[in-house]
Short mmCIF file of C-alpha atoms in Angstrom, two decimals:
data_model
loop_
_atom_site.label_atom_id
_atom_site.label_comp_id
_atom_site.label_asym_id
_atom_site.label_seq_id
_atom_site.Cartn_x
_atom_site.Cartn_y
_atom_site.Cartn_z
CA UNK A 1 -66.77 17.75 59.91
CA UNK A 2 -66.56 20.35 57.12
CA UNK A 3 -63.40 20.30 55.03
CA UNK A 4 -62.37 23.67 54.14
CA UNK A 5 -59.49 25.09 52.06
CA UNK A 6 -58.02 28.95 51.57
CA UNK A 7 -55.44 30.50 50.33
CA UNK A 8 -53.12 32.13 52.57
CA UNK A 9 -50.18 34.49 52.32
CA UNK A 10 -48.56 35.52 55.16
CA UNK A 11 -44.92 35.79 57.14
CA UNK A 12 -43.30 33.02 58.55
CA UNK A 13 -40.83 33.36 61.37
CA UNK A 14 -39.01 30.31 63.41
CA UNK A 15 -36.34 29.76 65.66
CA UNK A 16 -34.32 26.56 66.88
CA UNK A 17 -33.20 25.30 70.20
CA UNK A 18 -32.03 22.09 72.33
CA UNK A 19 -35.79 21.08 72.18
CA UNK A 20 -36.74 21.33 68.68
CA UNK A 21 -38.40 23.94 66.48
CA UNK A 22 -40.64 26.67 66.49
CA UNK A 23 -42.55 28.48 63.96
CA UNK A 24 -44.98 31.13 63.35
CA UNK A 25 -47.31 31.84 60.25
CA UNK A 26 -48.42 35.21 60.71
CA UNK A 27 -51.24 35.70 57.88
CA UNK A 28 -53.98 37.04 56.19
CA UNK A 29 -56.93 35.03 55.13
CA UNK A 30 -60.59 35.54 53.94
CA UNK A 31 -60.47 39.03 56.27
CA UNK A 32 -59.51 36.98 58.91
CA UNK A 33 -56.03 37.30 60.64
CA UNK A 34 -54.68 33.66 61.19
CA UNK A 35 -52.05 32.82 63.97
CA UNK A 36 -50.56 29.32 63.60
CA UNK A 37 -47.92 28.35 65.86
CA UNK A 38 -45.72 24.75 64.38
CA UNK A 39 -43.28 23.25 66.76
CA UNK A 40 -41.23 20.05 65.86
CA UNK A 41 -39.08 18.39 68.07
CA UNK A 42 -36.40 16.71 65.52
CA UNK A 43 -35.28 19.86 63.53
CA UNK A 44 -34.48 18.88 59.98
CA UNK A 45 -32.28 22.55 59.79
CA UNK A 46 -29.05 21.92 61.53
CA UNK A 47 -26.48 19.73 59.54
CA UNK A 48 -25.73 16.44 60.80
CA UNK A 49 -21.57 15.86 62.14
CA UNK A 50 -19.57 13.23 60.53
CA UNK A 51 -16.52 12.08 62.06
CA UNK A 52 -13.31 11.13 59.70
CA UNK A 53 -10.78 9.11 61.15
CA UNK A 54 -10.43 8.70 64.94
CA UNK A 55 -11.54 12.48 65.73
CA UNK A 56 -14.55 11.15 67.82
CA UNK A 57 -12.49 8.53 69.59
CA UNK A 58 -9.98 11.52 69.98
CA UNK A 59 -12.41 13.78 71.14
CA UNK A 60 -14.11 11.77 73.61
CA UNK A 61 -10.62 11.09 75.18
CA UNK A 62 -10.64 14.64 76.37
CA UNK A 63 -11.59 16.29 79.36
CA UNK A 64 -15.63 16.97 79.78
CA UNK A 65 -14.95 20.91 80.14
CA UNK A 66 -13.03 20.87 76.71
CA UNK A 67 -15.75 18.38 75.42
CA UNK A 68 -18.03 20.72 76.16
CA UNK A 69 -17.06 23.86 74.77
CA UNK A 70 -16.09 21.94 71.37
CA UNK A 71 -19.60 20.27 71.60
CA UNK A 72 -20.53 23.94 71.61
CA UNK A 73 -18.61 25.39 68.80
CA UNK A 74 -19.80 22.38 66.50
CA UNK A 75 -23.42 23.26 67.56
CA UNK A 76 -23.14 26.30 66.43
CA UNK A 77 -21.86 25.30 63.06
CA UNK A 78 -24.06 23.01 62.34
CA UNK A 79 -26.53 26.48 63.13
CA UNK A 80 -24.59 27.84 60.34
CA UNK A 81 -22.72 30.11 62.66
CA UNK A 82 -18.77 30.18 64.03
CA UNK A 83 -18.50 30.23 67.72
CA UNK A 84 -15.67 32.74 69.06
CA UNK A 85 -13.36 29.72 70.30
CA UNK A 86 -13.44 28.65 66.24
CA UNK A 87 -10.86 30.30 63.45
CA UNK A 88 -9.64 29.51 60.25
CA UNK A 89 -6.61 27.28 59.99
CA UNK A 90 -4.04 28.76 58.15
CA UNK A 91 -3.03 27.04 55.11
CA UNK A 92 -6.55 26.27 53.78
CA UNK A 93 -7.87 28.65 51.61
CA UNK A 94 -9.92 30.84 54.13
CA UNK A 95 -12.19 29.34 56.07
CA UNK A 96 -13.52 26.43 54.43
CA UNK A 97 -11.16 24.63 57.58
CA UNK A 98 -11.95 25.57 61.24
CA UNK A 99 -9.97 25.14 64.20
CA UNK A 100 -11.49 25.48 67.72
CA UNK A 101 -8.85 25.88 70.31
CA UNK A 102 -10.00 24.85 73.85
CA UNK A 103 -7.30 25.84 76.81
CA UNK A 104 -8.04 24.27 79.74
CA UNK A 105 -5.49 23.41 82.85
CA UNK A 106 -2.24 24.75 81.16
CA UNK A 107 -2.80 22.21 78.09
CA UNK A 108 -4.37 23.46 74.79
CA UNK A 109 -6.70 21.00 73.31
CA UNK A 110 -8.30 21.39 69.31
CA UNK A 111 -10.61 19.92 66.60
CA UNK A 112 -10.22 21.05 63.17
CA UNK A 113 -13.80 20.62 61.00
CA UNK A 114 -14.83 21.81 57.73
CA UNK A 115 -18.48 23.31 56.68
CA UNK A 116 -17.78 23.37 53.00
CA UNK A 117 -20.05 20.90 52.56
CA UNK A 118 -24.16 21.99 52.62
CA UNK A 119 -25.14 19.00 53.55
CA UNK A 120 -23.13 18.32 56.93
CA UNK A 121 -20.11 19.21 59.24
CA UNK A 122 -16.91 16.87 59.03
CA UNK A 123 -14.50 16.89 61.92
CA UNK A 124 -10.79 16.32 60.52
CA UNK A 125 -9.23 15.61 63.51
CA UNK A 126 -8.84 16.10 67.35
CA UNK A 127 -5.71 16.38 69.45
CA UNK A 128 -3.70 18.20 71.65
CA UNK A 129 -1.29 20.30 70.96
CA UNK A 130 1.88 19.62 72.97
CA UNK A 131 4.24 21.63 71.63
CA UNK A 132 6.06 24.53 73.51
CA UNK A 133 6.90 26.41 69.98
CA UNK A 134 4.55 28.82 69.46
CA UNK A 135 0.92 28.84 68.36
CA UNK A 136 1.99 26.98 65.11
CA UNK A 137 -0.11 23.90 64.03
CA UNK A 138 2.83 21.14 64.13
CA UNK A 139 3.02 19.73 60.39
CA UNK A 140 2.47 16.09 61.17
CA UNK A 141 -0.71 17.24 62.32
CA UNK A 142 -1.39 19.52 59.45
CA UNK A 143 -0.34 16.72 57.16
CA UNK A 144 -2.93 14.40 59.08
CA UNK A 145 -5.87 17.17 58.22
CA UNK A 146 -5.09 17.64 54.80
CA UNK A 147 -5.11 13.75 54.52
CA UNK A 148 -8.75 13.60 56.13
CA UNK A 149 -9.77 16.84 54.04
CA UNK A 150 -9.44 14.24 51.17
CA UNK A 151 -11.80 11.76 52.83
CA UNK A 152 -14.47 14.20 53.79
CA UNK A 153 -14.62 15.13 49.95
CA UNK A 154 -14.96 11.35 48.75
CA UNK A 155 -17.34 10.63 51.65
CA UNK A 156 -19.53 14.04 49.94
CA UNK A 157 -18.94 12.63 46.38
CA UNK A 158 -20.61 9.10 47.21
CA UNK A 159 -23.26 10.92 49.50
CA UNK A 160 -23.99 13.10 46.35
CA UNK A 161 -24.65 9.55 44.23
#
C-alpha cells in the first residue's frame, strides 16, 4: 500500500437531516478533479436542548399533535432557523426569547426558549394558556420565564468554566 499525500483546495458543500450529515468536497488536485462524498450520522452542527425547570415534564404532558409541532419548531432552532409557529415574546429585548404558540382543539398550548446562547437552546417554560383575555402572556407566567431566563444564564456561565 502506497501512502500518498496532496494538497487540495476545493469547495465544500453539506446539508443536514433526521439521518445525519452529508458533505461534498468538490476539488482540484494534481490535474485531477476529486469528488469526495463524507456522511456522518451524529451531526455535531445542531445545538443540543436544555430544559430549565419543569418545561420537559410540562411539555411531555401535552397532546402528541402539539408535541409535535413544538418538537418541530425547536428542530429548527437548533438548525439555526425560526419556524413560522415561533415569535418573539414581547418584553425581552427582541428576539433573544421565543414563543411557539401551538392551537390545537380550541386550547392554545406554548413553550418559550431562548437561542442567545451559541452553544445550545434552553426551553424556559411550557404551559397552556387558559386565559380568555386576549393574546396577552399572563404575568405569573411571564414572571416564571424571566425567573428561568436567569437560570439558563448561570447554567451558560458554569458551562463556559
Amino acid at each position: 500500500m502506497r501512502k500518498f499525500t496532496t494538497w487540495v483546495s476545493g469547495m465544500f458543500t453539506g446539508h443536514c437531516n433526521a439521518s445525519g450529515c452529508a458533505f461534498t468536497l468538490l476539488a482540484h488536485a494534481a490535474s485531477q478533479d476529486i469528488q469526495v462524498y463524507i456522511f456522518m450520522y451524529n451531526c455535531a452542527l445542531e445545538r443540543p436542548v436544555i430544559w430549565v425547570g419543569s418545561s420537559r415534564r410540562d411539555l411531555r404532558a401535552y397532546p402528541a399533535e402539539v408535541r409535535r409541532e413544538i418538537g418541530q419548531a425547536l428542530y429548527a432552532a437548533q438548525q439555526g432557523e425560526t419556524d413560522p409557529a415561533a415569535k418573539p415574546l414581547r418584553g425581552f429585548g427582541g428576539s433573544s426569547v421565543m414563543e411557539i404558540v401551538a392551537d390545537y382543539r380550541g386550547g392554545t398550548w406554548r413553550a418559550v426558549y431562548t437561542a442567545r446562547f451559541a452553544e445550545a437552546i434552553y426551553v424556559l417554560h411550557a404551559f397552556q394558556k387558559k386565559s380568555k383575555r386576549g393574546i396577552t402572556t399572563p404575568k405569573k407566567e411571564i414572571d416564571l420565564i424571566r425567573q428561568r431566563l436567569a437560570d439558563a444564564e448561570r447554567l451558560h456561565r458554569e458551562r463556559q468554566n
